PDB file of C-alpha atoms and ligand atoms in Angstrom:
ATOM      1  CA  MET A  90      19.821 -14.421  14.809  1.00  0.00           C
ATOM      2  CA  ALA A  91      20.185 -17.761  12.930  1.00  0.00           C
ATOM      3  CA  GLN A  92      16.741 -18.873  14.123  1.00  0.00           C
ATOM      4  CA  PHE A  93      15.292 -15.581  13.080  1.00  0.00           C
ATOM      5  CA  LEU A  94      16.525 -16.009   9.529  1.00  0.00           C
ATOM      6  CA  ILE A  95      15.154 -19.552   9.290  1.00  0.00           C
ATOM      7  CA  TYR A  96      11.740 -18.297  10.476  1.00  0.00           C
ATOM      8  CA  LYS A  97      11.847 -15.570   7.851  1.00  0.00           C
ATOM      9  CA  LYS A  98      12.657 -17.887   4.959  1.00  0.00           C
ATOM     10  CA  THR A  99      10.177 -20.618   5.736  1.00  0.00           C
ATOM     11  CA  ASP A 100       7.144 -18.742   7.012  1.00  0.00           C
ATOM     12  CA  MET A 101       7.011 -15.462   5.207  1.00  0.00           C
ATOM     13  CA  ASN A 102       6.450 -16.055   1.533  1.00  0.00           C
ATOM     14  CA  ARG A 103       3.712 -14.415  -0.428  1.00  0.00           C
ATOM     15  CA  LYS A 104       0.704 -16.667  -0.978  1.00  0.00           C
ATOM     16  CA  THR A 105      -2.298 -16.690  -3.295  1.00  0.00           C
ATOM     17  CA  VAL A 106      -4.989 -19.168  -4.180  1.00  0.00           C
ATOM     18  CA  SER A 107      -4.721 -21.949  -6.767  1.00  0.00           C
ATOM     19  CA  ASP A 108      -8.054 -21.241  -8.467  1.00  0.00           C
ATOM     20  CA  ILE A 109     -11.223 -19.201  -8.180  1.00  0.00           C
ATOM     21  CA  VAL A 110     -13.340 -19.709  -5.054  1.00  0.00           C
ATOM     22  CA  ASP A 111     -16.844 -18.307  -4.795  1.00  0.00           C
ATOM     23  CA  PHE A 112     -18.968 -17.348  -1.753  1.00  0.00           C
ATOM     24  CA  LYS A 113     -22.589 -16.498  -1.754  1.00  0.00           C
ATOM     25  CA  GLY A 114     -24.811 -15.158   0.977  1.00  0.00           C
ATOM     26  CA  VAL A 115     -26.250 -11.996   2.420  1.00  0.00           C
ATOM     27  CA  GLY A 116     -24.667  -8.775   3.602  1.00  0.00           C
ATOM     28  CA  ILE A 117     -25.271  -8.500   7.373  1.00  0.00           C
ATOM     29  CA  HIS A 118     -25.878  -4.779   7.238  1.00  0.00           C
ATOM     30  CA  SER A 119     -27.241  -4.098   3.762  1.00  0.00           C
ATOM     31  CA  GLY A 120     -29.396  -7.205   3.859  1.00  0.00           C
ATOM     32  CA  GLU A 121     -28.629  -7.558   0.126  1.00  0.00           C
ATOM     33  CA  ARG A 122     -27.634 -10.778  -1.574  1.00  0.00           C
ATOM     34  CA  SER A 123     -23.983 -10.998  -2.273  1.00  0.00           C
ATOM     35  CA  CYS A 124     -21.709 -13.124  -4.392  1.00  0.00           C
ATOM     36  CA  ILE A 125     -17.950 -12.763  -4.446  1.00  0.00           C
ATOM     37  CA  LEU A 126     -15.182 -14.566  -6.334  1.00  0.00           C
ATOM     38  CA  VAL A 127     -11.657 -14.857  -4.844  1.00  0.00           C
ATOM     39  CA  HIS A 128      -9.207 -14.936  -7.768  1.00  0.00           C
ATOM     40  CA  PRO A 129      -5.538 -15.856  -7.783  1.00  0.00           C
ATOM     41  CA  ALA A 130      -3.197 -12.868  -8.133  1.00  0.00           C
ATOM     42  CA  GLU A 131       0.448 -12.256  -9.016  1.00  0.00           C
ATOM     43  CA  PRO A 132       2.932 -12.003  -6.109  1.00  0.00           C
ATOM     44  CA  GLY A 133       3.122  -8.385  -5.067  1.00  0.00           C
ATOM     45  CA  GLU A 134      -0.367  -7.456  -6.249  1.00  0.00           C
ATOM     46  CA  GLY A 135      -1.707  -7.507  -2.717  1.00  0.00           C
ATOM     47  CA  ILE A 136      -5.361  -7.968  -1.770  1.00  0.00           C
ATOM     48  CA  LYS A 137      -7.793  -6.005  -3.966  1.00  0.00           C
ATOM     49  CA  PHE A 138     -11.554  -5.708  -4.110  1.00  0.00           C
ATOM     50  CA  TYR A 139     -13.117  -5.262  -7.531  1.00  0.00           C
ATOM     51  CA  LEU A 140     -16.556  -3.767  -7.965  1.00  0.00           C
ATOM     52  CA  LYS A 141     -18.111  -1.786 -10.845  1.00  0.00           C
ATOM     53  CA  SER A 142     -14.755  -1.726 -12.681  1.00  0.00           C
ATOM     54  CA  ILE A 143     -13.095  -0.038  -9.692  1.00  0.00           C
ATOM     55  CA  GLU A 144     -10.203  -1.659  -7.908  1.00  0.00           C
ATOM     56  CA  ILE A 145     -10.012  -0.962  -4.168  1.00  0.00           C
ATOM     57  CA  PRO A 146      -6.822  -2.095  -2.516  1.00  0.00           C
ATOM     58  CA  ALA A 147      -7.293  -3.654   0.959  1.00  0.00           C
ATOM     59  CA  SER A 148      -5.474  -0.708   2.578  1.00  0.00           C
ATOM     60  CA  PHE A 149      -6.269   1.512   5.574  1.00  0.00           C
ATOM     61  CA  GLU A 150      -6.031   4.405   3.162  1.00  0.00           C
ATOM     62  CA  TYR A 151      -9.370   3.491   1.647  1.00  0.00           C
ATOM     63  CA  VAL A 152     -11.323   2.932   4.943  1.00  0.00           C
ATOM     64  CA  SER A 153     -14.516   4.941   4.745  1.00  0.00           C
ATOM     65  CA  ASN A 154     -16.511   3.617   7.727  1.00  0.00           C
ATOM     66  CA  THR A 155     -15.771   1.768  10.956  1.00  0.00           C
ATOM     67  CA  VAL A 156     -19.231   1.870  12.583  1.00  0.00           C
ATOM     68  CA  MET A 157     -20.548  -1.721  13.016  1.00  0.00           C
ATOM     69  CA  SER A 158     -18.132  -2.939  10.170  1.00  0.00           C
ATOM     70  CA  THR A 159     -15.056  -1.938   8.235  1.00  0.00           C
ATOM     71  CA  ASP A 160     -15.802  -0.541   4.789  1.00  0.00           C
ATOM     72  CA  LEU A 161     -13.556   0.615   1.995  1.00  0.00           C
ATOM     73  CA  GLU A 162     -14.339   3.208  -0.596  1.00  0.00           C
ATOM     74  CA  ARG A 163     -12.689   4.465  -3.752  1.00  0.00           C
ATOM     75  CA  GLU A 164     -14.014   6.796  -6.426  1.00  0.00           C
ATOM     76  CA  GLY A 165     -17.509   6.640  -4.978  1.00  0.00           C
ATOM     77  CA  VAL A 166     -17.622   2.813  -4.869  1.00  0.00           C
ATOM     78  CA  THR A 167     -17.955   1.169  -1.477  1.00  0.00           C
ATOM     79  CA  VAL A 168     -17.295  -2.413  -0.386  1.00  0.00           C
ATOM     80  CA  LYS A 169     -18.724  -3.217   3.038  1.00  0.00           C
ATOM     81  CA  THR A 170     -17.740  -5.502   5.915  1.00  0.00           C
ATOM     82  CA  VAL A 171     -14.359  -6.663   4.674  1.00  0.00           C
ATOM     83  CA  GLU A 172     -12.950  -7.678   8.038  1.00  0.00           C
ATOM     84  CA  HIS A 173     -13.849 -11.352   8.338  1.00  0.00           C
ATOM     85  CA  LEU A 174     -12.558 -12.294   4.875  1.00  0.00           C
ATOM     86  CA  LEU A 175      -9.380 -10.260   5.571  1.00  0.00           C
ATOM     87  CA  ALA A 176      -8.930 -12.017   8.859  1.00  0.00           C
ATOM     88  CA  VAL A 177      -8.976 -15.381   7.114  1.00  0.00           C
ATOM     89  CA  PHE A 178      -6.560 -14.119   4.443  1.00  0.00           C
ATOM     90  CA  HIS A 179      -4.286 -12.899   7.259  1.00  0.00           C
ATOM     91  CA  LEU A 180      -4.516 -16.179   9.186  1.00  0.00           C
ATOM     92  CA  LEU A 181      -3.811 -18.269   6.058  1.00  0.00           C
ATOM     93  CA  GLY A 182      -1.005 -15.901   4.939  1.00  0.00           C
ATOM     94  CA  ILE A 183      -2.824 -15.050   1.665  1.00  0.00           C
ATOM     95  CA  SER A 184      -1.110 -11.882   0.515  1.00  0.00           C
ATOM     96  CA  ASP A 185      -2.265 -11.662  -3.089  1.00  0.00           C
ATOM     97  CA  ALA A 186      -5.822 -12.146  -4.302  1.00  0.00           C
ATOM     98  CA  VAL A 187      -8.595 -10.245  -6.150  1.00  0.00           C
ATOM     99  CA  VAL A 188     -12.028 -10.326  -4.585  1.00  0.00           C
ATOM    100  CA  GLU A 189     -14.524  -9.631  -7.314  1.00  0.00           C
ATOM    101  CA  PHE A 190     -18.131  -8.736  -6.524  1.00  0.00           C
ATOM    102  CA  LEU A 191     -20.550 -10.436  -8.876  1.00  0.00           C
ATOM    103  CA  GLU A 192     -23.574  -9.386  -6.822  1.00  0.00           C
ATOM    104  CA  GLY A 193     -24.024  -6.901  -4.022  1.00  0.00           C
ATOM    105  CA  PHE A 194     -21.364  -4.759  -2.417  1.00  0.00           C
ATOM    106  CA  GLU A 195     -20.990  -6.318   1.024  1.00  0.00           C
ATOM    107  CA  VAL A 196     -18.881  -9.408   1.766  1.00  0.00           C
ATOM    108  CA  PRO A 197     -21.363 -12.136   2.651  1.00  0.00           C
ATOM    109  CA  ILE A 198     -21.697 -12.714   6.409  1.00  0.00           C
ATOM    110  CA  MET A 199     -21.929 -16.534   5.983  1.00  0.00           C
ATOM    111  CA  ASP A 200     -22.579 -17.957   9.495  1.00  0.00           C
ATOM    112  CA  GLY A 201     -21.246 -14.845  11.177  1.00  0.00           C
ATOM    113  CA  SER A 202     -17.742 -16.319  11.498  1.00  0.00           C
ATOM    114  CA  GLY A 203     -14.797 -16.868   9.118  1.00  0.00           C
ATOM    115  CA  TYR A 204     -15.183 -20.583   9.134  1.00  0.00           C
ATOM    116  CA  GLU A 205     -16.543 -21.174   5.675  1.00  0.00           C
ATOM    117  CA  PHE A 206     -13.958 -18.781   4.140  1.00  0.00           C
ATOM    118  CA  TYR A 207     -11.266 -20.676   6.031  1.00  0.00           C
ATOM    119  CA  MET A 208     -12.446 -24.186   5.084  1.00  0.00           C
ATOM    120  CA  MET A 209     -12.818 -23.281   1.389  1.00  0.00           C
ATOM    121  CA  LEU A 210      -9.509 -21.478   1.108  1.00  0.00           C
ATOM    122  CA  LYS A 211      -7.119 -23.392   3.306  1.00  0.00           C
ATOM    123  CA  ASP A 212      -6.558 -26.216   0.774  1.00  0.00           C
ATOM    124  CA  LYS A 213      -6.084 -23.815  -2.111  1.00  0.00           C
ATOM    125  CA  ILE A 214      -3.073 -21.928  -0.851  1.00  0.00           C
ATOM    126  CA  VAL A 215      -0.230 -21.512  -3.255  1.00  0.00           C
ATOM    127  CA  ASP A 216       3.195 -20.494  -1.932  1.00  0.00           C
ATOM    128  CA  THR A 217       4.702 -18.208  -4.590  1.00  0.00           C
ATOM    129  CA  GLY A 218       8.236 -18.528  -3.248  1.00  0.00           C
ATOM    130  CA  VAL A 219       8.474 -14.750  -3.164  1.00  0.00           C
ATOM    131  CA  TYR A 220       9.456 -13.348   0.221  1.00  0.00           C
ATOM    132  CA  ILE A 221       7.061 -10.940   1.903  1.00  0.00           C
ATOM    133  CA  GLU A 222       8.492  -8.219   3.976  1.00  0.00           C
ATOM    134  CA  PRO A 223       6.747  -8.101   7.373  1.00  0.00           C
ATOM    135  CA  ILE A 224       6.169  -4.894   9.197  1.00  0.00           C
ATOM    136  CA  ASP A 225       8.340  -4.963  12.244  1.00  0.00           C
ATOM    137  CA  LEU A 226       7.151  -2.966  15.276  1.00  0.00           C
ATOM    138  CA  ARG A 227      10.278  -1.211  16.681  1.00  0.00           C
ATOM    139  CA  GLY A 228       8.596   0.584  19.511  1.00  0.00           C
ATOM    140  CA  TYR A 229       5.467   0.983  21.641  1.00  0.00           C
ATOM    141  CA  VAL A 230       2.286   2.441  20.168  1.00  0.00           C
ATOM    142  CA  ARG A 231      -0.941   3.272  21.919  1.00  0.00           C
ATOM    143  CA  VAL A 232      -4.203   4.680  20.667  1.00  0.00           C
ATOM    144  CA  GLY A 233      -7.506   5.482  22.455  1.00  0.00           C
ATOM    145  CA  GLU A 234      -8.204   6.518  26.035  1.00  0.00           C
ATOM    146  CA  TYR A 235     -10.443   6.048  29.107  1.00  0.00           C
ATOM    147  CA  GLY A 236     -10.496   2.239  29.311  1.00  0.00           C
ATOM    148  CA  CYS A 237     -10.918   1.868  25.596  1.00  0.00           C
ATOM    149  CA  TYR A 238      -7.519   1.643  23.992  1.00  0.00           C
ATOM    150  CA  ILE A 239      -5.084  -0.554  22.077  1.00  0.00           C
ATOM    151  CA  GLU A 240      -1.410  -1.073  22.738  1.00  0.00           C
ATOM    152  CA  ALA A 241       1.196  -2.555  20.381  1.00  0.00           C
ATOM    153  CA  HIS A 242       4.584  -3.792  21.491  1.00  0.00           C
ATOM    154  CA  PRO A 243       7.614  -5.117  19.621  1.00  0.00           C
ATOM    155  CA  SER A 244       7.808  -8.881  19.396  1.00  0.00           C
ATOM    156  CA  VAL A 245       9.362 -11.534  17.158  1.00  0.00           C
ATOM    157  CA  SER A 246       5.943 -13.008  16.552  1.00  0.00           C
ATOM    158  CA  PHE A 247       2.342 -11.868  16.011  1.00  0.00           C
ATOM    159  CA  GLU A 248       0.095 -12.041  19.017  1.00  0.00           C
ATOM    160  CA  VAL A 249      -3.292 -10.520  19.659  1.00  0.00           C
ATOM    161  CA  THR A 250      -5.098 -10.130  22.986  1.00  0.00           C
ATOM    162  CA  TYR A 251      -8.564  -8.766  23.653  1.00  0.00           C
ATOM    163  CA  LYS A 252      -9.540  -7.714  27.131  1.00  0.00           C
ATOM    164  CA  GLY A 253     -13.044  -6.546  27.939  1.00  0.00           C
ATOM    165  CA  ASN A 254     -16.244  -7.536  29.683  1.00  0.00           C
ATOM    166  CA  ILE A 255     -18.877  -9.563  27.948  1.00  0.00           C
ATOM    167  CA  ASN A 256     -22.345  -9.150  29.582  1.00  0.00           C
ATOM    168  CA  TYR A 257     -24.433 -12.149  30.613  1.00  0.00           C
ATOM    169  CA  ILE A 258     -21.842 -14.816  29.816  1.00  0.00           C
ATOM    170  CA  ASP A 259     -19.425 -16.160  32.360  1.00  0.00           C
ATOM    171  CA  CYS A 260     -16.406 -16.374  30.043  1.00  0.00           C
ATOM    172  CA  GLY A 261     -13.724 -14.303  31.697  1.00  0.00           C
ATOM    173  CA  ASP A 262     -12.549 -11.081  30.146  1.00  0.00           C
ATOM    174  CA  ILE A 263      -9.444 -11.932  28.215  1.00  0.00           C
ATOM    175  CA  PHE A 264      -8.408 -14.056  25.243  1.00  0.00           C
ATOM    176  CA  THR A 265      -5.014 -14.204  23.497  1.00  0.00           C
ATOM    177  CA  TYR A 266      -4.358 -15.645  20.082  1.00  0.00           C
ATOM    178  CA  LYS A 267      -0.724 -16.707  19.707  1.00  0.00           C
ATOM    179  CA  GLY A 268      -0.889 -17.822  16.144  1.00  0.00           C
ATOM    180  CA  ASP A 269      -0.991 -21.540  16.946  1.00  0.00           C
ATOM    181  CA  ASP A 270      -4.172 -22.714  15.319  1.00  0.00           C
ATOM    182  CA  PRO A 271      -6.574 -20.498  13.290  1.00  0.00           C
ATOM    183  CA  GLU A 272      -9.411 -22.832  14.322  1.00  0.00           C
ATOM    184  CA  ASP A 273      -9.122 -21.279  17.758  1.00  0.00           C
ATOM    185  CA  ILE A 274     -10.787 -18.146  16.386  1.00  0.00           C
ATOM    186  CA  VAL A 275     -12.206 -18.714  12.817  1.00  0.00           C
ATOM    187  CA  LYS A 276     -15.451 -20.236  14.170  1.00  0.00           C
ATOM    188  CA  ALA A 277     -16.196 -17.411  16.535  1.00  0.00           C
ATOM    189  CA  ARG A 278     -19.293 -15.507  15.330  1.00  0.00           C
ATOM    190  CA  THR A 279     -20.176 -11.856  15.324  1.00  0.00           C
ATOM    191  CA  PHE A 280     -22.332 -10.996  18.304  1.00  0.00           C
ATOM    192  CA  CYS A 281     -24.649  -8.398  19.732  1.00  0.00           C
ATOM    193  CA  TYR A 282     -26.859  -7.888  22.816  1.00  0.00           C
ATOM    194  CA  LEU A 283     -30.575  -8.556  22.544  1.00  0.00           C
ATOM    195  CA  GLU A 284     -31.374  -5.197  24.087  1.00  0.00           C
ATOM    196  CA  ASP A 285     -29.437  -3.427  21.284  1.00  0.00           C
ATOM    197  CA  VAL A 286     -31.156  -5.146  18.340  1.00  0.00           C
ATOM    198  CA  ASP A 287     -33.953  -2.572  17.879  1.00  0.00           C
ATOM    199  CA  THR A 288     -31.508   0.331  18.018  1.00  0.00           C
ATOM    200  CA  ILE A 289     -29.190  -1.361  15.472  1.00  0.00           C
ATOM    201  CA  LEU A 290     -32.095  -1.910  13.050  1.00  0.00           C
ATOM    202  CA  GLU A 291     -33.437   1.620  13.564  1.00  0.00           C
ATOM    203  CA  ARG A 292     -30.036   3.012  12.625  1.00  0.00           C
ATOM    204  CA  GLY A 293     -30.168   1.073   9.417  1.00  0.00           C
ATOM    205  CA  TYR A 294     -27.690  -1.667  10.303  1.00  0.00           C
ATOM    206  CA  GLY A 295     -28.088  -5.430  10.643  1.00  0.00           C
ATOM    207  CA  LYS A 296     -30.759  -5.795   7.861  1.00  0.00           C
ATOM    208  CA  GLY A 297     -29.302  -9.198   7.013  1.00  0.00           C
ATOM    209  CA  GLY A 298     -28.859 -10.364  10.588  1.00  0.00           C
ATOM    210  CA  SER A 299     -30.609 -13.306  12.150  1.00  0.00           C
ATOM    211  CA  THR A 300     -29.931 -15.916  14.761  1.00  0.00           C
ATOM    212  CA  ARG A 301     -28.326 -17.978  11.934  1.00  0.00           C
ATOM    213  CA  ASN A 302     -25.499 -15.454  11.465  1.00  0.00           C
ATOM    214  CA  VAL A 303     -25.296 -13.435  14.728  1.00  0.00           C
ATOM    215  CA  LEU A 304     -24.728 -14.674  18.226  1.00  0.00           C
ATOM    216  CA  ILE A 305     -27.412 -12.771  20.117  1.00  0.00           C
ATOM    217  CA  ILE A 306     -26.716 -12.510  23.806  1.00  0.00           C
ATOM    218  CA  GLY A 307     -29.499 -11.635  26.258  1.00  0.00           C
ATOM    219  CA  LYS A 308     -30.170 -11.713  29.957  1.00  0.00           C
ATOM    220  CA  GLU A 309     -31.741 -15.135  29.587  1.00  0.00           C
ATOM    221  CA  GLY A 310     -28.739 -16.472  27.736  1.00  0.00           C
ATOM    222  CA  ILE A 311     -27.673 -17.231  24.174  1.00  0.00           C
ATOM    223  CA  HIS A 312     -30.164 -16.886  21.294  1.00  0.00           C
ATOM    224  CA  SER A 313     -28.605 -19.451  19.021  1.00  0.00           C
ATOM    225  CA  GLU A 314     -29.728 -22.995  18.351  1.00  0.00           C
ATOM    226  CA  GLU A 315     -26.255 -24.352  18.531  1.00  0.00           C
ATOM    227  CA  GLY A 316     -25.272 -22.451  21.651  1.00  0.00           C
ATOM    228  CA  LEU A 317     -21.713 -21.208  22.074  1.00  0.00           C
ATOM    229  CA  ARG A 318     -18.996 -22.581  19.841  1.00  0.00           C
ATOM    230  CA  TYR A 319     -16.354 -21.664  22.428  1.00  0.00           C
ATOM    231  CA  PRO A 320     -17.097 -20.734  26.034  1.00  0.00           C
ATOM    232  CA  ASP A 321     -15.536 -17.342  25.365  1.00  0.00           C
ATOM    233  CA  GLU A 322     -16.736 -16.981  21.765  1.00  0.00           C
ATOM    234  CA  PRO A 323     -17.346 -13.200  21.841  1.00  0.00           C
ATOM    235  CA  LEU A 324     -13.802 -12.505  23.055  1.00  0.00           C
ATOM    236  CA  ARG A 325     -12.400 -14.670  20.270  1.00  0.00           C
ATOM    237  CA  HIS A 326     -14.488 -12.862  17.712  1.00  0.00           C
ATOM    238  CA  LYS A 327     -13.065  -9.545  18.880  1.00  0.00           C
ATOM    239  CA  VAL A 328      -9.554 -10.942  18.298  1.00  0.00           C
ATOM    240  CA  PHE A 329     -10.648 -12.257  14.891  1.00  0.00           C
ATOM    241  CA  ASP A 330     -11.988  -8.789  13.915  1.00  0.00           C
ATOM    242  CA  LEU A 331      -8.745  -7.146  14.944  1.00  0.00           C
ATOM    243  CA  ILE A 332      -6.716  -9.630  12.919  1.00  0.00           C
ATOM    244  CA  GLY A 333      -8.840  -8.742   9.870  1.00  0.00           C
ATOM    245  CA  ASP A 334      -8.662  -4.970  10.363  1.00  0.00           C
ATOM    246  CA  ILE A 335      -4.898  -4.956  11.007  1.00  0.00           C
ATOM    247  CA  TYR A 336      -4.299  -6.712   7.657  1.00  0.00           C
ATOM    248  CA  LEU A 337      -5.237  -3.376   6.114  1.00  0.00           C
ATOM    249  CA  LEU A 338      -1.575  -2.511   6.842  1.00  0.00           C
ATOM    250  CA  GLY A 339      -0.923  -4.490   3.647  1.00  0.00           C
ATOM    251  CA  ALA A 340       1.578  -6.888   5.152  1.00  0.00           C
ATOM    252  CA  PRO A 341       1.895  -9.174   8.123  1.00  0.00           C
ATOM    253  CA  ILE A 342       3.083  -7.519  11.291  1.00  0.00           C
ATOM    254  CA  ARG A 343       5.472  -8.643  13.997  1.00  0.00           C
ATOM    255  CA  GLY A 344       4.260  -7.353  17.309  1.00  0.00           C
ATOM    256  CA  LYS A 345       2.030  -7.996  20.300  1.00  0.00           C
ATOM    257  CA  ILE A 346      -1.246  -6.158  20.180  1.00  0.00           C
ATOM    258  CA  VAL A 347      -3.471  -5.838  23.222  1.00  0.00           C
ATOM    259  CA  SER A 348      -6.977  -4.307  22.793  1.00  0.00           C
ATOM    260  CA  TYR A 349      -8.852  -3.094  25.820  1.00  0.00           C
ATOM    261  CA  ASN A 350     -12.504  -2.805  24.734  1.00  0.00           C
ATOM    262  CA  GLY A 351     -11.409  -1.791  21.237  1.00  0.00           C
ATOM    263  CA  GLY A 352     -13.345  -2.129  17.981  1.00  0.00           C
ATOM    264  CA  HIS A 353     -13.033  -1.352  14.337  1.00  0.00           C
ATOM    265  CA  SER A 354     -12.430   2.353  14.781  1.00  0.00           C
ATOM    266  CA  LEU A 355      -9.499   1.858  17.222  1.00  0.00           C
ATOM    267  CA  ASN A 356      -8.139  -0.946  15.111  1.00  0.00           C
ATOM    268  CA  ILE A 357      -7.833   1.385  12.127  1.00  0.00           C
ATOM    269  CA  GLU A 358      -6.526   4.247  14.363  1.00  0.00           C
ATOM    270  CA  LEU A 359      -3.827   1.818  15.493  1.00  0.00           C
ATOM    271  CA  ILE A 360      -2.728   1.072  11.942  1.00  0.00           C
ATOM    272  CA  LYS A 361      -2.549   4.783  11.127  1.00  0.00           C
ATOM    273  CA  SER A 362      -0.485   5.358  14.256  1.00  0.00           C
ATOM    274  CA  ILE A 363       1.868   2.501  13.404  1.00  0.00           C
ATOM    275  CA  VAL A 364       2.367   3.891   9.906  1.00  0.00           C
ATOM    276  CA  LYS A 365       2.849   7.427  11.135  1.00  0.00           C
ATOM    277  CA  ASN A 366       5.182   6.763  14.115  1.00  0.00           C
ATOM    278  CA  LEU A 367       6.924   3.571  13.117  1.00  0.00           C
ATOM    279  CA  PRO A 368       7.530   3.395   9.441  1.00  0.00           C
ATOM    280  CA  ALA A 369       8.148  -0.167   8.284  1.00  0.00           C
ATOM    281  CA  VAL A 370      11.787  -1.029   8.957  1.00  0.00           C
ATOM    282  CA  LYS A 371      13.369  -3.603   6.756  1.00  0.00           C
ATOM    283  CA  ILE A 372      14.816  -6.611   8.545  1.00  0.00           C
ATOM    284  CA  LEU A 373      18.246  -7.390   7.314  1.00  0.00           C
TER     285      LEU A 373
HETATM  286 ZN1   ZN B 562     -16.739  -9.313  13.218  1.00  0.00          ZN
END
């Protein structure tokens, strides 16, 4: 119990950024130019997006779409593809920040990974000294079915596993992030299969996608000048996405999460199930 208390006091304070950080680029699905500013916020404010004078809290309650990306909507205003920025906030422990859109409505895709967000934000973290209450899983939760499901188990730490087959790459089928080093996952880029590109475009997605910001995997190999950043990069990106989506809980979580072929929809379903079945229990 003593160790538990030390962990709580040293690692779980609310954090924000020391000054404004800007990111510019293109929205991967909208194809529109995008510019966002990450502002410092008061402890307890949480993460909020700000567009057209509307504040949209980074909460599962505002999720409006989970096809190809995780989008939030409030009062008719939508912000798209929030998951990579949220994953970096989660990994860095940033609990309070306002993300203002100066241009566009989709978080810029950057190089397809969270690396630029991570590199720009990691040296600007401010520990507010205010304790943040983690959400403590007190039981087993499962969502999904037929080989496509996510399980969450109680644990004293946060750990995420993705298990699933990746076509055309010999990279195994499982990756676990144990919270050791964010650089194990922040460089992993979003990916798709070459044979799906036409369908994705026909459905109106991926208008800002290119080999510069998407790892395209085909029968002949990888369509990316720099090749793979990790041998199992797609598996790591799936873990990265989950870490972003799960932050829509609004607080860090203690638990082990294992995703079997899951994606944004199941990630959000998992959050809703956690909230419904296992209300946050305060740790004394
Ligand atoms: Zn992603």
